[in-house]
PDB file of C-alpha atoms in Angstrom:
ATOM      1  CA  MET O 579      69.845  89.174  66.312  1.00 84.00           C
ATOM      2  CA  ARG O 580      71.172  91.515  63.867  1.00 94.00           C
ATOM      3  CA  LEU O 581      75.094  91.575  63.141  1.00 95.00           C
ATOM      4  CA  HIS O 582      75.344  95.290  64.636  1.00 95.00           C
ATOM      5  CA  GLU O 583      73.901  93.738  67.836  1.00 95.00           C
ATOM      6  CA  LEU O 584      76.671  90.763  68.440  1.00 95.00           C
ATOM      7  CA  LYS O 585      79.347  91.189  71.383  1.00 94.00           C
ATOM      8  CA  PRO O 586      80.644  88.932  73.402  1.00 93.00           C
ATOM      9  CA  ALA O 587      79.686  86.800  76.018  1.00 94.00           C
ATOM     10  CA  PRO O 588      79.595  89.116  79.528  1.00 91.00           C
ATOM     11  CA  GLY O 589      83.036  88.102  81.317  1.00 89.00           C
ATOM     12  CA  ALA O 590      84.761  86.559  78.327  1.00 92.00           C
ATOM     13  CA  ARG O 591      87.070  89.684  77.980  1.00 92.00           C
ATOM     14  CA  THR O 592      88.683  90.323  80.996  1.00 90.00           C
ATOM     15  CA  LYS O 593      91.336  92.788  80.944  1.00 89.00           C
ATOM     16  CA  TYR O 594      94.187  91.053  81.864  1.00 89.00           C
ATOM     17  CA  THR O 595      96.024  91.952  85.833  1.00 91.00           C
ATOM     18  CA  ARG O 596      98.677  94.457  86.207  1.00 93.00           C
ATOM     19  CA  VAL O 597     100.810  93.841  88.917  1.00 93.00           C
ATOM     20  CA  GLY O 598     103.645  95.114  90.495  1.00 93.00           C
ATOM     21  CA  ARG O 599     101.669  98.200  90.373  1.00 94.00           C
ATOM     22  CA  GLY O 600     101.741  99.039  94.631  1.00 93.00           C
ATOM     23  CA  ILE O 601     100.087  98.307  97.437  1.00 90.00           C
ATOM     24  CA  GLY O 602      97.047 100.062  96.676  1.00 91.00           C
ATOM     25  CA  SER O 603      96.424  97.823  93.315  1.00 90.00           C
ATOM     26  CA  GLY O 604      95.824  94.537  95.962  1.00 90.00           C
ATOM     27  CA  LYS O 605      98.933  93.203  92.987  1.00 93.00           C
ATOM     28  CA  GLY O 606     101.874  95.301  94.580  1.00 92.00           C
ATOM     29  CA  LYS O 607     105.394  94.484  96.433  1.00 91.00           C
ATOM     30  CA  THR O 608     105.562  90.230  95.880  1.00 92.00           C
ATOM     31  CA  SER O 609     102.422  90.374  92.765  1.00 92.00           C
ATOM     32  CA  GLY O 610     100.627  87.595  93.829  1.00 91.00           C
ATOM     33  CA  ARG O 611     104.333  85.034  94.120  1.00 93.00           C
ATOM     34  CA  GLY O 612     103.912  84.984  98.291  1.00 92.00           C
ATOM     35  CA  GLN O 613     107.233  85.685  99.944  1.00 92.00           C
ATOM     36  CA  LYS O 614     110.677  83.552  99.218  1.00 93.00           C
ATOM     37  CA  GLY O 615     110.752  80.327  97.251  1.00 93.00           C
ATOM     38  CA  GLN O 616     111.442  78.768  93.770  1.00 93.00           C
ATOM     39  CA  LYS O 617     108.348  80.032  92.718  1.00 92.00           C
ATOM     40  CA  SER O 618     108.411  83.469  93.440  1.00 94.00           C
ATOM     41  CA  ARG O 619     111.836  84.036  91.651  1.00 93.00           C
ATOM     42  CA  SER O 620     112.040  84.791  87.740  1.00 91.00           C
ATOM     43  CA  GLY O 621     112.128  81.516  85.507  1.00 91.00           C
ATOM     44  CA  GLY O 622     111.286  79.758  89.251  1.00 90.00           C
ATOM     45  CA  GLY O 623     109.610  76.765  88.780  1.00 90.00           C
ATOM     46  CA  LYS O 624     109.390  72.859  87.745  1.00 91.00           C
ATOM     47  CA  GLY O 625     110.097  71.945  84.259  1.00 88.00           C
ATOM     48  CA  PRO O 626     106.509  70.461  82.178  1.00 90.00           C
ATOM     49  CA  HIS O 627     108.914  66.816  82.157  1.00 90.00           C
ATOM     50  CA  PHE O 628     110.141  67.263  86.046  1.00 92.00           C
ATOM     51  CA  GLU O 629     109.137  63.574  88.062  1.00 92.00           C
ATOM     52  CA  GLY O 630     109.586  64.980  91.671  1.00 91.00           C
ATOM     53  CA  GLY O 631     113.124  64.008  91.380  1.00 89.00           C
ATOM     54  CA  GLN O 632     112.255  60.320  90.161  1.00 94.00           C
ATOM     55  CA  THR O 633     114.739  59.573  87.106  1.00 94.00           C
ATOM     56  CA  PRO O 634     112.297  61.336  84.043  1.00 93.00           C
ATOM     57  CA  LEU O 635     110.894  58.966  81.527  1.00 94.00           C
ATOM     58  CA  GLN O 636     113.290  60.225  78.404  1.00 91.00           C
ATOM     59  CA  ARG O 637     116.553  59.098  80.840  1.00 93.00           C
ATOM     60  CA  ARG O 638     114.926  55.475  81.902  1.00 95.00           C
ATOM     61  CA  LEU O 639     113.966  54.903  77.859  1.00 95.00           C
ATOM     62  CA  PRO O 640     117.075  53.332  76.142  1.00 95.00           C
ATOM     63  CA  LYS O 641     118.385  54.924  73.079  1.00 93.00           C
ATOM     64  CA  ARG O 642     117.613  53.331  69.964  1.00 92.00           C
ATOM     65  CA  GLY O 643     118.930  53.824  66.684  1.00 93.00           C
ATOM     66  CA  PHE O 644     121.883  55.966  64.644  1.00 94.00           C
ATOM     67  CA  THR O 645     121.400  58.894  62.567  1.00 93.00           C
ATOM     68  CA  ASN O 646     123.198  58.557  59.184  1.00 94.00           C
ATOM     69  CA  ILE O 647     125.331  61.747  59.078  1.00 93.00           C
ATOM     70  CA  PHE O 648     126.063  60.821  55.017  1.00 94.00           C
ATOM     71  CA  LYS O 649     122.108  60.485  54.216  1.00 91.00           C
ATOM     72  CA  LYS O 650     121.333  61.751  50.636  1.00 90.00           C
ATOM     73  CA  VAL O 651     118.190  63.624  50.873  1.00 91.00           C
ATOM     74  CA  TYR O 652     116.406  64.307  47.576  1.00 91.00           C
ATOM     75  CA  SER O 653     113.011  66.160  46.105  1.00 91.00           C
ATOM     76  CA  GLU O 654     111.680  62.880  44.165  1.00 91.00           C
ATOM     77  CA  VAL O 655     109.549  63.335  41.256  1.00 90.00           C
ATOM     78  CA  LYS O 656     107.967  60.550  39.409  1.00 91.00           C
ATOM     79  CA  LEU O 657     107.983  59.806  35.912  1.00 89.00           C
ATOM     80  CA  GLU O 658     104.320  59.703  35.224  1.00 88.00           C
ATOM     81  CA  ASP O 659     104.672  63.405  36.381  1.00 88.00           C
ATOM     82  CA  LEU O 660     106.929  64.283  33.262  1.00 87.00           C
ATOM     83  CA  SER O 661     104.292  63.194  30.666  1.00 84.00           C
ATOM     84  CA  ARG O 662     102.757  67.024  30.848  1.00 85.00           C
ATOM     85  CA  PHE O 663     106.027  68.142  28.878  1.00 85.00           C
ATOM     86  CA  GLU O 664     105.863  68.180  25.330  1.00 83.00           C
ATOM     87  CA  GLY O 665     107.984  65.387  23.464  1.00 80.00           C
ATOM     88  CA  GLY O 666     111.070  66.018  22.334  1.00 82.00           C
ATOM     89  CA  ALA O 667     112.219  68.834  25.716  1.00 84.00           C
ATOM     90  CA  THR O 668     114.576  69.442  27.558  1.00 88.00           C
ATOM     91  CA  ILE O 669     113.577  69.134  31.333  1.00 88.00           C
ATOM     92  CA  THR O 670     115.645  70.578  33.813  1.00 89.00           C
ATOM     93  CA  PRO O 671     114.547  71.466  37.867  1.00 90.00           C
ATOM     94  CA  GLU O 672     114.065  74.341  37.399  1.00 89.00           C
ATOM     95  CA  MET O 673     111.172  73.760  34.743  1.00 88.00           C
ATOM     96  CA  MET O 674     109.937  71.275  37.271  1.00 88.00           C
ATOM     97  CA  MET O 675     109.673  73.997  39.732  1.00 89.00           C
ATOM     98  CA  ALA O 676     107.642  76.351  37.258  1.00 89.00           C
ATOM     99  CA  ALA O 677     105.335  73.403  35.924  1.00 88.00           C
ATOM    100  CA  GLY O 678     104.561  72.962  40.225  1.00 88.00           C
ATOM    101  CA  ILE O 679     105.864  68.941  39.747  1.00 88.00           C
ATOM    102  CA  VAL O 680     108.476  70.063  42.336  1.00 89.00           C
ATOM    103  CA  ARG O 681     107.893  72.930  45.169  1.00 89.00           C
ATOM    104  CA  LYS O 682     111.556  73.678  46.375  1.00 85.00           C
ATOM    105  CA  VAL O 683     114.973  71.409  45.739  1.00 85.00           C
ATOM    106  CA  GLY O 684     116.299  69.296  48.473  1.00 83.00           C
ATOM    107  CA  PRO O 685     119.617  69.493  49.979  1.00 87.00           C
ATOM    108  CA  ASP O 686     120.990  66.854  47.245  1.00 88.00           C
ATOM    109  CA  GLY O 687     119.194  67.658  44.314  1.00 89.00           C
ATOM    110  CA  ILE O 688     116.210  66.192  42.454  1.00 91.00           C
ATOM    111  CA  LYS O 689     115.454  62.093  41.988  1.00 93.00           C
ATOM    112  CA  ILE O 690     113.296  60.830  39.219  1.00 92.00           C
ATOM    113  CA  LEU O 691     111.526  57.534  40.272  1.00 92.00           C
ATOM    114  CA  GLY O 692     110.174  54.814  38.204  1.00 88.00           C
ATOM    115  CA  ASN O 693     106.916  55.316  39.494  1.00 87.00           C
ATOM    116  CA  GLY O 694     104.285  55.494  35.902  1.00 86.00           C
ATOM    117  CA  ASP O 695     105.116  54.734  32.542  1.00 86.00           C
ATOM    118  CA  ILE O 696     106.412  57.812  29.649  1.00 87.00           C
ATOM    119  CA  GLU O 697     105.397  57.818  25.777  1.00 85.00           C
ATOM    120  CA  LYS O 698     107.032  60.986  24.674  1.00 85.00           C
ATOM    121  CA  ALA O 699     111.244  60.821  24.484  1.00 87.00           C
ATOM    122  CA  LEU O 700     112.453  63.826  27.268  1.00 87.00           C
ATOM    123  CA  THR O 701     115.751  64.478  27.648  1.00 89.00           C
ATOM    124  CA  VAL O 702     115.430  65.188  31.565  1.00 89.00           C
ATOM    125  CA  GLN O 703     118.467  66.198  33.479  1.00 91.00           C
ATOM    126  CA  ALA O 704     118.543  65.640  37.426  1.00 91.00           C
ATOM    127  CA  HIS O 705     120.780  64.644  40.510  1.00 92.00           C
ATOM    128  CA  GLY O 706     119.777  61.197  40.373  1.00 91.00           C
ATOM    129  CA  PHE O 707     117.898  58.673  38.667  1.00 92.00           C
ATOM    130  CA  THR O 708     116.347  55.443  39.854  1.00 92.00           C
ATOM    131  CA  LYS O 709     117.428  52.114  37.004  1.00 92.00           C
ATOM    132  CA  SER O 710     113.964  51.729  36.158  1.00 92.00           C
ATOM    133  CA  ALA O 711     113.275  55.089  35.618  1.00 91.00           C
ATOM    134  CA  ALA O 712     116.553  55.691  33.198  1.00 91.00           C
ATOM    135  CA  ALA O 713     115.181  52.417  31.375  1.00 91.00           C
ATOM    136  CA  LYS O 714     112.224  53.471  30.619  1.00 90.00           C
ATOM    137  CA  ILE O 715     113.119  57.009  29.633  1.00 89.00           C
ATOM    138  CA  GLU O 716     116.070  55.869  27.344  1.00 89.00           C
ATOM    139  CA  ALA O 717     113.111  52.989  26.302  1.00 89.00           C
ATOM    140  CA  ALA O 718     110.580  56.172  24.805  1.00 87.00           C
ATOM    141  CA  GLY O 719     113.603  57.506  22.803  1.00 88.00           C
ATOM    142  CA  GLY O 720     114.741  60.441  25.366  1.00 87.00           C
ATOM    143  CA  LYS O 721     117.718  60.713  27.073  1.00 88.00           C
ATOM    144  CA  VAL O 722     119.118  60.939  31.071  1.00 89.00           C
ATOM    145  CA  GLU O 723     121.728  63.279  32.262  1.00 90.00           C
ATOM    146  CA  VAL O 724     122.851  63.845  35.526  1.00 90.00           C
ATOM    147  CA  ILE O 725     123.853  66.985  37.266  1.00 86.00           C
TER     148      ILE O 725
END
């Protein structure tokens, strides 16, 4: 078998049937849908969750929980990820994106988490800090600036 001898298996590439193109085609007039009824209409048929008139499962199950509309959604950055910057630098969200630490800034900004340790004195600008992250940055001689 050579590369130029490859071809699809017989019957694998059948041409689709054009319907509604005259009675001589064999799929004219009603286009293979029969006469009248739900399935003969456009958009007809039952949906994927239809259970024959029985109350569908999603309506039988109880509602659970609620959605907090005031929830804050941050892009989270671990403290150990900031150790790649030089000491004395001022780290902004734009610098974090350029360094590949954050892919995109969340709707409420960036929050620094206290995972890991930091030895360099850095000035970190972000929209939020955990207490442990702020304490570790200041213990290393850096500054925390909330934007």
